[in-house]
Amino acid sequence: MQLNQTLVPGKKRPVKVLQYGEGNFLRAFIDYMIDVANEKGVTDMSVAVVKPIPFGSLERFAAQDNRYTVYLRGVENGRTITQHRAVSCIDRVIDPFTQTAEYESFAASEELRFIVSNTTEAGIVFSQEDTYNASPLPTTYPGKLTKLLHQRFLHFKGAADKGLILLPCELIEKNGETLKKCVFQYIDLWDLGQDFAAWVEKTCFFCNTLVDRIVTGYPKDEAPAICKELGYEDELLDTCEPFLFWVIGKNGCPDFSAELPLDKAGFQVLFCDDYTPYRDRKVRILNGAHTSTVLGAFLAGKDYVIECMEDEAVKSFMSKCLFDEIMPTLTLPKEEIEAFAAATLERFANPFIKHALLSIALNSTSKWKSRILPSVLDYLRQFGKAPRALAFSLAALLCFYRGSGEPFAGTRNGQPYPIQDDEAALAFFREHQAAPLSQVAQDYIATPAFCGQELPQYPCFTQAVQESLALIEKVGMYQAMQDICK
């Protein structure tokens, strides 16, 4: 039996949210919250999902009438929790590259109020080559968004009450402000006019947001048993932890919490003026722990986060990154930071979640820059020396990206694994696949797109990365991770 055969047709609700990204995270995060809030009567809205890239199929959504199950498993306040929910708040899922007219119809929607996105850290970018009249659509997400906003401006003749609230969920610093900057770059590039620019400035609000929930997606190995427990097949089954936290920095936007009252449905959704302290705490500790550890751990033979937490050597390396090199650079009260770090390690040790390291490894170049580089720079400024474990994390990244072939792939114990990143990153590593790793490290750190402008000013960090690479080559990844902790 399929999931859609187990449910009666739901209430038709107004589409108030246009969501760029059909992936696991948003479906287990905001879509899950909206579905619960609808049931509790605190919201009355549905979601239209847009596939932001031309690759990938939407057949599973069509086969299941856009319904799927979110399966929560974990330990919360010392209590084991397993819950599941069939989510039905998605009204439609659109491929804008083949359903362009349906996608563009949202420019004229009277009901649309929010735009949510998760296009990965590499998604919010500006490209000088992107064009307004590209067929069928502009290439980048901000380009598509700018064109849609412009069509909306034209359709409603600049009406002040037809602006939208933008809630990007990409894990980059000041994601709302970055998205807004890209939109205004396209307004200038495409010469869309001062009237449109003024309308965007006055009526569209780009909020900085912080999302926090570990979502592990489709549990391939466990899916048959879980579907048997559920009583139906679900090819969109989405697993995650019970913990959920969303910080929305309003960035001067008038209070709209009454329009999105997810907190009234019992969720930890915080509307505030400045999200920065929460973002620094979460991105540097939780995401930083992932990004600093998983590439080395994978090359050391681990496949899942839980395996890292069960291995004393890998766990010790992660703890060194957190407690010795990341946490000393944060400005929040020490007790609060330590409590969050301890909770992070407990969440990573969730026995129900098999969070694949290769999933976390996706787009690691941009993740390292956004999650690790700020801690590295603060450590260098504060202590005047290189953070040894975080330097090792970059060495592990360079080893992980040591690949060849097409599609680009690395090898572990003679077995290939995919290396997935944006084209600029893959091009760098293709060009350097035969170069000595010490040279790769020097060139990588000197590339602003990967490490910013400031890091090359600290040659001690480059030296620490090169020393880590030499250690890895000498004793292997697993032993090197142990030696770094001595």
PDB file of N, CA, C and O in Angstrom, residues 24 63 87 128 188 235 269 275 280 328 391 396 456 469 486:
ATOM      1  N   ASN A  24      15.564  16.798   1.633  1.00  0.00           N
ATOM      2  CA  ASN A  24      15.155  16.234   2.919  1.00  0.00           C
ATOM      3  C   ASN A  24      15.015  17.288   4.006  1.00  0.00           C
ATOM      4  O   ASN A  24      14.097  17.220   4.830  1.00  0.00           O
ATOM      5  N   ALA A  63       3.976  10.370  -7.581  1.00  0.00           N
ATOM      6  CA  ALA A  63       3.431   9.044  -7.260  1.00  0.00           C
ATOM      7  C   ALA A  63       2.753   9.026  -5.901  1.00  0.00           C
ATOM      8  O   ALA A  63       1.856   8.213  -5.657  1.00  0.00           O
ATOM      9  N   VAL A  87       3.025  13.910   6.373  1.00  0.00           N
ATOM     10  CA  VAL A  87       2.959  15.343   6.082  1.00  0.00           C
ATOM     11  C   VAL A  87       2.221  15.561   4.762  1.00  0.00           C
ATOM     12  O   VAL A  87       2.548  14.939   3.745  1.00  0.00           O
ATOM     13  N   GLN A 128      27.728  37.189 -13.188  1.00  0.00           N
ATOM     14  CA  GLN A 128      27.689  38.249 -14.199  1.00  0.00           C
ATOM     15  C   GLN A 128      27.148  37.719 -15.528  1.00  0.00           C
ATOM     16  O   GLN A 128      26.596  38.480 -16.329  1.00  0.00           O
ATOM     17  N   ASP A 188      20.666  45.798 -10.901  1.00  0.00           N
ATOM     18  CA  ASP A 188      21.593  46.686 -11.602  1.00  0.00           C
ATOM     19  C   ASP A 188      22.050  46.080 -12.918  1.00  0.00           C
ATOM     20  O   ASP A 188      22.068  46.759 -13.958  1.00  0.00           O
ATOM     21  N   GLU A 235       8.531   6.208  -0.486  1.00  0.00           N
ATOM     22  CA  GLU A 235       9.839   6.427  -1.092  1.00  0.00           C
ATOM     23  C   GLU A 235      10.398   7.810  -0.779  1.00  0.00           C
ATOM     24  O   GLU A 235      11.511   8.141  -1.181  1.00  0.00           O
ATOM     25  N   VAL A 269      10.672  28.378  17.714  1.00  0.00           N
ATOM     26  CA  VAL A 269      10.877  29.358  16.654  1.00  0.00           C
ATOM     27  C   VAL A 269      10.999  30.714  17.332  1.00  0.00           C
ATOM     28  O   VAL A 269      10.075  31.163  18.006  1.00  0.00           O
ATOM     29  N   TYR A 275      20.173  37.839  15.043  1.00  0.00           N
ATOM     30  CA  TYR A 275      20.326  36.391  15.190  1.00  0.00           C
ATOM     31  C   TYR A 275      21.785  35.972  15.379  1.00  0.00           C
ATOM     32  O   TYR A 275      22.084  34.805  15.604  1.00  0.00           O
ATOM     33  N   ASP A 280      26.382  32.114  15.488  1.00  0.00           N
ATOM     34  CA  ASP A 280      27.773  31.779  15.768  1.00  0.00           C
ATOM     35  C   ASP A 280      27.868  30.516  16.627  1.00  0.00           C
ATOM     36  O   ASP A 280      28.717  29.642  16.382  1.00  0.00           O
ATOM     37  N   PRO A 328      36.896  28.606  22.475  1.00  0.00           N
ATOM     38  CA  PRO A 328      37.593  29.779  23.013  1.00  0.00           C
ATOM     39  C   PRO A 328      37.434  31.042  22.173  1.00  0.00           C
ATOM     40  O   PRO A 328      37.717  32.145  22.658  1.00  0.00           O
ATOM     41  N   ALA A 391      43.567  23.107  11.464  1.00  0.00           N
ATOM     42  CA  ALA A 391      44.455  23.007  10.304  1.00  0.00           C
ATOM     43  C   ALA A 391      44.427  21.589   9.746  1.00  0.00           C
ATOM     44  O   ALA A 391      44.408  21.383   8.519  1.00  0.00           O
ATOM     45  N   ALA A 396      42.619  17.245   5.845  1.00  0.00           N
ATOM     46  CA  ALA A 396      41.730  16.118   5.551  1.00  0.00           C
ATOM     47  C   ALA A 396      40.845  16.426   4.352  1.00  0.00           C
ATOM     48  O   ALA A 396      40.580  15.550   3.522  1.00  0.00           O
ATOM     49  N   PRO A 456      45.664  33.911   3.936  1.00  0.00           N
ATOM     50  CA  PRO A 456      47.040  33.822   3.420  1.00  0.00           C
ATOM     51  C   PRO A 456      48.033  34.704   4.175  1.00  0.00           C
ATOM     52  O   PRO A 456      49.249  34.521   4.044  1.00  0.00           O
ATOM     53  N   LEU A 469      49.415  17.247   6.409  1.00  0.00           N
ATOM     54  CA  LEU A 469      49.430  16.419   5.208  1.00  0.00           C
ATOM     55  C   LEU A 469      50.604  15.442   5.242  1.00  0.00           C
ATOM     56  O   LEU A 469      50.463  14.267   4.863  1.00  0.00           O
ATOM     57  N   LYS A 486      47.491  14.454  20.754  1.00  0.00           N
ATOM     58  CA  LYS A 486      48.472  14.243  21.816  1.00  0.00           C
ATOM     59  C   LYS A 486      49.039  15.575  22.308  1.00  0.00           C
ATOM     60  O   LYS A 486      49.107  16.534  21.571  1.00  0.00           O
TER      61      LYS A 486
END
